[in-house]
């Protein structure tokens, strides 16, 4: 059986941070909007750990964080690859919102629905056709075929975006030759000695927390889970390693023995944790869609760009949504401000700058003489606070 659904001005594919923010922003402007997402319920596995940049301010301004006990701050220091930007306490240009992505998506969905957006989960988009008047989106839900007619379609459906692929838009870039493995681990108090911002690991020595530590065999990052989730157990930590990829493939379900082996290679000793959860591995990509628009179909968020260093994806995606929502709302009102090509040009240029910054951060962590030379040069330049603040302003977006 099939059914025809009419009504929305915009269909958004993908209920991640970009798609949900775009839907809420459009609905708040009076634009009828429907979000379609293929999974039947929100993803619960750990993903991002916070929002860094102007997106944090936009979330706060719109009331997304109201009642959540979350606070946006100007951060005096920020990691730039293996280096630290000293931004100063009073004039720091960079905002930070520590929040697990799962929690952020819960808040965004609640906010978007309260403003009139409709979120339909379990709707797997299988195709679409566009004409001069609009777009017909085909999906399956509970074994039924569903057609939704709208004026515009926006693909916010991730780095493997079926919407982008259906349009035949190229997604050139670079795949990293390294692999990152990450998990939540339990480190009982008796196994390590911990101060405020560092731990002493048996067989390793003192390891700073909250930053990548280069070992010559890769890097390791360790941070208490409570820095993101105050309700987490005191002995739970987020740990990640980065090393040469070799023949390893990324996996959403990383075996514990693979995590332990990676830690042993990078640290030169065993990390004495008792259990691990939410373990996965990822291979970094740095890619950018050649265009963000094809007629009445547009791209935003990870569907348009992916970055090889953390901390930029949500910021860039939400800033895409801010611009695109304003542009589509102007088109809906018919006041002559709906320049969709302008959206594509502005955000493509902005995200090119973000790609350059994240590629530099990635290269600063590389092993060998080239990485050593880059770190020495960059460390000297970033020691100047004015230069650090210029970089921080670029990260802010």
XYZ file of N, CA and C in Angstrom, residues 123-294:
516
model
N 11.045 6.510 8.943
C 10.717 6.832 7.547
C 12.016 6.826 6.730
N 12.212 5.803 5.966
C 13.427 5.626 5.170
C 13.197 6.200 3.774
N 13.857 7.311 3.474
C 13.692 7.958 2.168
C 14.377 7.114 1.098
N 13.624 6.733 0.093
C 14.131 5.862 -0.968
C 14.373 6.587 -2.283
N 13.880 7.803 -2.409
C 14.088 8.547 -3.652
C 13.242 9.809 -3.674
N 13.391 10.590 -4.724
C 12.618 11.819 -4.867
C 12.694 12.268 -6.316
N 11.703 13.070 -6.716
C 11.722 13.741 -8.011
C 11.352 15.199 -7.787
N 11.995 16.077 -8.556
C 11.663 17.492 -8.447
C 11.199 18.021 -9.802
N 10.358 19.055 -9.740
C 9.881 19.727 -10.942
C 9.868 21.227 -10.653
N 9.236 22.007 -11.512
C 9.259 23.453 -11.353
C 8.535 23.933 -10.104
N 7.617 23.107 -9.595
C 6.785 23.550 -8.472
C 7.183 22.959 -7.132
N 7.947 21.888 -7.129
C 8.283 21.273 -5.852
C 9.003 19.949 -6.002
N 9.002 19.195 -4.880
C 9.709 17.919 -4.808
C 8.755 16.877 -4.224
N 8.722 15.700 -4.840
C 7.982 14.563 -4.291
C 8.982 13.599 -3.687
N 8.858 13.369 -2.394
C 9.797 12.523 -1.653
C 9.146 11.177 -1.403
N 9.854 10.098 -1.732
C 9.347 8.744 -1.530
C 10.036 8.130 -0.313
N 9.248 7.502 0.554
C 9.804 6.856 1.736
C 9.022 5.594 2.042
N 9.614 4.741 2.865
C 8.912 3.568 3.385
C 8.818 3.702 4.897
N 7.654 3.288 5.441
C 7.435 3.338 6.887
C 6.475 2.223 7.259
N 6.910 1.345 8.147
C 6.082 0.210 8.576
C 5.585 -0.612 7.394
N 6.458 -0.805 6.403
C 6.107 -1.621 5.246
C 5.241 -0.925 4.218
N 4.906 0.329 4.452
C 4.082 1.087 3.516
C 4.928 2.095 2.755
N 4.492 2.410 1.548
C 5.119 3.463 0.759
C 4.448 4.788 1.088
N 5.254 5.800 1.376
C 4.734 7.118 1.728
C 5.335 8.146 0.778
N 4.504 8.967 0.161
C 4.952 10.069 -0.685
C 4.628 11.382 0.003
N 5.623 12.246 0.090
C 5.436 13.559 0.703
C 5.771 14.620 -0.339
N 4.861 15.543 -0.534
C 5.045 16.620 -1.506
C 5.400 17.909 -0.762
N 6.478 18.569 -1.193
C 6.915 19.812 -0.559
C 7.486 20.741 -1.617
N 7.737 21.982 -1.218
C 8.362 22.914 -2.143
C 9.867 22.687 -2.216
N 10.483 22.296 -1.064
C 11.929 22.108 -1.022
C 12.269 20.868 -0.204
N 13.410 20.276 -0.539
C 13.960 19.135 0.195
C 15.375 19.498 0.628
N 15.700 19.221 1.900
C 17.044 19.491 2.403
C 17.638 18.190 2.940
N 18.783 17.801 2.395
C 19.483 16.612 2.860
C 20.406 16.955 4.022
N 20.033 16.521 5.215
C 20.875 16.625 6.414
C 21.163 15.206 6.892
N 21.404 14.322 5.955
C 21.412 12.880 6.215
C 22.809 12.282 6.290
N 23.772 13.059 6.783
C 25.059 12.489 7.143
C 26.063 12.384 6.013
N 27.260 11.933 6.386
C 28.380 11.907 5.445
C 28.158 10.946 4.281
N 27.331 9.918 4.467
C 27.025 8.975 3.384
C 25.721 9.349 2.681
N 25.305 10.578 2.803
C 24.040 11.130 2.346
C 23.453 10.505 1.075
N 22.348 9.743 1.191
C 21.656 9.269 -0.009
C 21.116 10.411 -0.867
N 20.743 11.527 -0.226
C 20.247 12.666 -1.004
C 21.355 13.202 -1.898
N 22.533 13.411 -1.336
C 23.662 13.911 -2.143
C 24.010 12.930 -3.256
N 24.026 11.651 -2.941
C 24.377 10.648 -3.947
C 23.343 10.595 -5.059
N 22.057 10.734 -4.708
C 21.009 10.712 -5.735
C 21.135 11.891 -6.684
N 21.653 13.012 -6.189
C 21.851 14.182 -7.043
C 23.111 14.076 -7.896
N 23.977 13.106 -7.583
C 25.226 12.959 -8.325
C 26.234 14.042 -8.002
N 26.151 14.621 -6.796
C 27.091 15.670 -6.399
C 28.376 15.030 -5.890
N 29.497 15.444 -6.425
C 30.787 14.884 -6.015
C 31.116 15.293 -4.581
N 31.914 14.428 -3.902
C 32.274 14.643 -2.505
C 33.774 14.376 -2.346
N 34.603 15.203 -3.020
C 36.037 14.930 -3.026
C 36.682 15.254 -1.681
N 37.843 14.635 -1.447
C 38.568 14.919 -0.221
C 39.611 13.872 0.083
N 39.929 13.747 1.354
C 41.041 12.913 1.806
C 40.556 11.961 2.882
N 40.967 10.702 2.774
C 40.730 9.720 3.827
C 42.020 9.529 4.601
N 41.948 9.630 5.925
C 43.137 9.565 6.765
C 43.784 8.186 6.705
N 45.122 8.156 6.865
C 45.818 6.879 6.970
C 45.956 6.459 8.432
N 45.276 7.181 9.334
C 45.260 6.813 10.744
C 43.890 6.324 11.158
N 43.811 5.732 12.337
C 42.540 5.248 12.883
C 42.461 5.646 14.353
N 41.285 6.057 14.776
C 41.047 6.418 16.170
C 40.129 5.385 16.799
N 40.499 4.936 17.984
C 39.669 4.003 18.753
C 39.286 4.694 20.051
N 38.017 4.625 20.413
C 37.554 5.348 21.581
C 36.496 4.551 22.336
N 36.422 4.804 23.635
C 35.478 4.070 24.484
C 35.335 4.795 25.813
N 34.343 4.353 26.582
C 34.235 4.727 27.988
C 34.791 3.557 28.798
N 35.686 3.867 29.706
C 36.314 2.796 30.486
C 36.204 3.118 31.976
N 36.235 2.071 32.790
C 36.216 2.215 34.237
C 37.618 2.038 34.777
N 38.131 3.087 35.441
C 39.456 3.059 36.066
C 39.266 3.223 37.575
N 39.186 2.113 38.311
C 38.962 2.209 39.756
C 40.022 3.080 40.426
N 39.616 3.780 41.492
C 40.485 4.759 42.144
C 41.818 4.157 42.571
N 41.836 2.906 42.968
C 43.078 2.306 43.446
C 44.079 1.986 42.362
N 43.676 2.079 41.105
C 44.577 1.683 40.015
C 45.366 2.853 39.450
N 44.925 4.081 39.716
C 45.610 5.260 39.187
C 45.672 6.331 40.277
N 46.587 7.272 40.115
C 46.661 8.443 40.983
C 46.257 9.655 40.156
N 45.234 10.374 40.607
C 44.663 11.450 39.803
C 44.670 12.769 40.566
N 45.090 13.817 39.873
C 44.907 15.165 40.367
C 43.854 15.834 39.493
N 43.756 17.149 39.575
C 42.681 17.828 38.859
C 42.762 17.645 37.356
N 43.949 17.733 36.786
C 44.049 17.719 35.329
C 45.099 16.746 34.803
N 45.491 15.764 35.620
C 46.419 14.748 35.136
C 46.274 13.479 35.963
N 46.763 12.377 35.375
C 46.742 11.093 36.075
C 48.129 10.467 35.970
N 48.474 9.688 36.988
C 49.695 8.884 36.956
C 49.302 7.454 36.648
N 49.774 6.951 35.511
C 49.427 5.602 35.065
C 50.586 4.655 35.346
N 50.320 3.481 35.911
C 51.386 2.510 36.173
C 52.134 2.143 34.899
N 53.442 2.217 34.946
C 54.263 1.857 33.797
C 54.355 2.916 32.727
N 53.635 4.034 32.916
C 53.614 5.103 31.913
C 54.149 6.409 32.495
N 53.630 6.788 33.652
C 54.001 8.055 34.260
C 52.851 9.033 34.216
N 53.157 10.312 34.319
C 52.139 11.355 34.370
C 51.590 11.650 32.974
N 50.267 11.610 32.863
C 49.594 11.868 31.584
C 48.594 12.995 31.792
N 48.736 14.128 31.086
C 47.732 15.200 31.175
C 46.392 14.722 30.618
N 45.308 15.199 31.211
C 43.980 14.864 30.704
C 43.480 15.959 29.765
N 42.419 15.640 29.038
C 41.719 16.586 28.163
C 42.517 16.985 26.920
N 43.600 16.313 26.595
C 44.384 16.708 25.426
C 45.107 15.498 24.850
N 45.330 15.493 23.525
C 46.086 14.392 22.926
C 47.535 14.414 23.421
N 48.017 13.275 23.856
C 49.396 13.141 24.316
C 50.157 12.300 23.288
N 51.135 12.909 22.617
C 51.921 12.217 21.606
C 52.950 11.323 22.282
N 53.063 10.072 21.789
C 53.991 9.119 22.398
C 55.081 8.642 21.452
N 55.041 9.049 20.208
C 55.977 8.522 19.219
C 55.417 7.330 18.483
N 54.416 6.687 19.077
C 53.738 5.556 18.428
C 52.295 5.909 18.083
N 51.942 7.146 18.374
C 50.576 7.610 18.156
C 50.231 8.630 19.220
N 48.969 8.725 19.567
C 48.554 9.631 20.631
C 47.427 8.992 21.424
N 47.272 9.458 22.665
C 46.200 8.975 23.537
C 45.589 10.182 24.242
N 44.279 10.151 24.417
C 43.558 11.203 25.120
C 42.706 10.562 26.203
N 42.732 11.156 27.401
C 41.995 10.621 28.543
C 41.290 11.776 29.237
N 40.015 11.590 29.581
C 39.258 12.632 30.274
C 38.163 11.987 31.107
N 37.871 12.530 32.290
C 36.784 11.983 33.108
C 35.434 12.225 32.452
N 34.583 11.219 32.485
C 33.266 11.337 31.879
C 32.441 12.439 32.545
N 32.718 12.711 33.812
C 31.955 13.740 34.533
C 32.161 15.143 33.952
N 33.216 15.339 33.165
C 33.405 16.647 32.538
C 32.304 16.931 31.533
N 31.626 15.878 31.052
C 30.509 16.032 30.122
C 29.168 15.729 30.767
N 29.171 14.737 31.652
C 27.930 14.269 32.264
C 28.115 14.203 33.769
N 27.612 15.206 34.520
C 27.822 15.233 35.967
C 27.272 14.018 36.694
N 26.352 13.277 36.059
C 25.776 12.100 36.708
C 26.604 10.834 36.478
N 27.662 10.932 35.681
C 28.488 9.747 35.395
C 29.265 9.321 36.642
N 29.596 8.029 36.745
C 30.409 7.559 37.875
C 31.760 8.251 37.906
N 32.285 8.453 39.106
C 33.544 9.175 39.264
C 34.718 8.431 38.631
N 34.593 7.104 38.490
C 35.714 6.316 37.954
C 35.557 5.996 36.471
N 34.626 6.681 35.783
C 34.433 6.442 34.350
C 35.155 7.520 33.540
N 35.870 7.078 32.517
C 36.675 7.983 31.694
C 36.366 7.750 30.218
N 36.598 8.779 29.441
C 36.607 8.647 27.984
C 38.065 8.499 27.568
N 38.366 7.468 26.805
C 39.734 7.253 26.350
C 39.719 7.074 24.836
N 40.736 7.602 24.179
C 40.853 7.391 22.741
C 42.318 7.297 22.361
N 42.575 6.509 21.339
C 43.919 6.403 20.784
C 43.866 6.780 19.316
N 44.999 7.228 18.816
C 45.136 7.487 17.384
C 46.481 6.937 16.947
N 46.475 6.119 15.894
C 47.708 5.514 15.399
C 47.550 5.187 13.926
N 48.618 4.689 13.321
C 48.558 4.318 11.911
C 47.477 3.265 11.689
N 46.759 3.410 10.580
C 45.623 2.534 10.330
C 46.032 1.119 9.947
N 47.060 0.987 9.131
C 47.428 -0.336 8.645
C 46.291 -0.955 7.861
N 45.931 -2.198 8.189
C 44.841 -2.883 7.484
C 43.533 -2.839 8.260
N 43.488 -2.101 9.367
C 42.297 -2.061 10.217
C 41.167 -1.301 9.543
N 39.960 -1.772 9.758
C 38.762 -1.100 9.261
C 37.982 -0.517 10.433
N 37.336 0.635 10.255
C 36.548 1.216 11.348
C 35.336 0.355 11.667
N 34.899 0.411 12.922
C 33.774 -0.414 13.353
C 32.992 0.313 14.441
N 31.664 0.189 14.377
C 30.815 0.763 15.424
C 30.789 -0.110 16.669
N 31.315 -1.326 16.576
C 31.385 -2.229 17.726
C 32.815 -2.745 17.832
N 33.622 -2.033 18.599
C 35.042 -2.336 18.719
C 35.259 -3.396 19.799
N 35.881 -4.522 19.472
C 36.160 -5.544 20.490
C 37.099 -5.005 21.565
N 36.872 -5.423 22.797
C 37.679 -4.933 23.905
C 39.152 -5.268 23.714
N 39.438 -6.448 23.179
C 40.839 -6.831 23.016
C 41.554 -5.921 22.009
N 40.817 -5.400 21.011
C 41.431 -4.479 20.048
C 41.732 -3.132 20.702
N 40.819 -2.676 21.560
C 41.058 -1.433 22.286
C 42.275 -1.573 23.197
N 42.352 -2.681 23.948
C 43.483 -2.883 24.864
C 44.802 -2.968 24.098
N 44.775 -3.640 22.951
C 46.003 -3.774 22.163
C 46.461 -2.420 21.633
N 45.512 -1.583 21.213
C 45.870 -0.261 20.724
C 46.470 0.594 21.840
N 45.872 0.561 23.027
C 46.403 1.304 24.164
C 47.809 0.828 24.521
N 48.014 -0.468 24.447
C 49.335 -1.028 24.769
C 50.382 -0.561 23.770
N 50.006 -0.527 22.485
C 50.959 -0.080 21.463
C 51.302 1.395 21.645
N 50.280 2.216 21.881
C 50.499 3.660 21.940
C 51.167 4.071 23.249
N 50.699 3.501 24.381
C 51.234 3.885 25.685
C 52.535 3.169 26.030
N 52.718 1.982 25.452
C 53.867 1.166 25.844
C 53.610 0.398 27.119
N 52.371 0.398 27.600
C 51.980 -0.328 28.814
C 50.471 -0.519 28.774
N 49.964 -1.407 29.639
C 48.519 -1.640 29.707
C 47.829 -0.534 30.505
N 46.642 -0.110 30.046
C 45.809 0.787 30.830
C 44.956 -0.089 31.744
N 45.029 0.086 33.072
C 44.400 -0.870 33.994
C 42.910 -0.648 34.205
N 42.141 -0.631 33.128
C 40.702 -0.476 33.297
C 40.047 -1.842 33.464
N 38.869 -1.839 34.118
C 38.184 -3.102 34.399
C 37.123 -3.449 33.372
N 36.531 -2.435 32.725
C 35.540 -2.709 31.690
C 35.456 -1.525 30.736
N 34.993 -1.799 29.528
C 34.801 -0.749 28.525
C 33.394 -0.858 27.953
N 32.829 0.293 27.590
C 31.520 0.342 26.948
C 31.568 1.340 25.804
N 30.593 1.222 24.926
C 30.449 2.166 23.801
C 31.743 2.300 23.009
N 32.452 1.202 22.823
C 33.731 1.237 22.108
C 33.496 1.207 20.599
N 34.205 2.053 19.890
C 34.107 2.082 18.429
C 35.401 2.624 17.855
N 35.559 2.495 16.557
C 36.730 3.046 15.885
C 36.286 3.812 14.649
N 37.031 4.863 14.329
C 36.677 5.711 13.194
C 37.936 6.053 12.414
N 37.752 6.263 11.131
C 38.817 6.745 10.257
C 38.429 8.139 9.792
N 39.309 9.100 10.008
C 39.002 10.484 9.693
C 38.894 10.737 8.200
N 37.939 11.554 7.852
C 37.765 11.995 6.472
C 37.703 13.507 6.429
N 38.178 14.079 5.358
C 38.083 15.516 5.130
C 37.522 15.682 3.721
N 36.216 15.959 3.619
C 35.556 15.978 2.315
C 34.569 17.137 2.230
N 34.342 17.603 0.997
C 33.476 18.760 0.794
C 32.699 18.591 -0.508
N 31.376 18.697 -0.412
C 30.539 18.618 -1.608
C 30.884 19.760 -2.563
N 30.912 19.460 -3.838
C 31.265 20.486 -4.823
C 30.186 21.556 -4.953
N 28.959 21.224 -4.575
C 27.885 22.225 -4.570
C 26.841 21.820 -3.530
N 26.095 22.800 -3.043
C 25.105 22.585 -1.982
C 23.669 22.627 -2.492
N 23.501 22.885 -3.787
C 22.146 23.035 -4.314
C 22.003 22.384 -5.670
N 20.866 21.746 -5.875
C 20.451 21.254 -7.190
C 18.961 21.533 -7.302
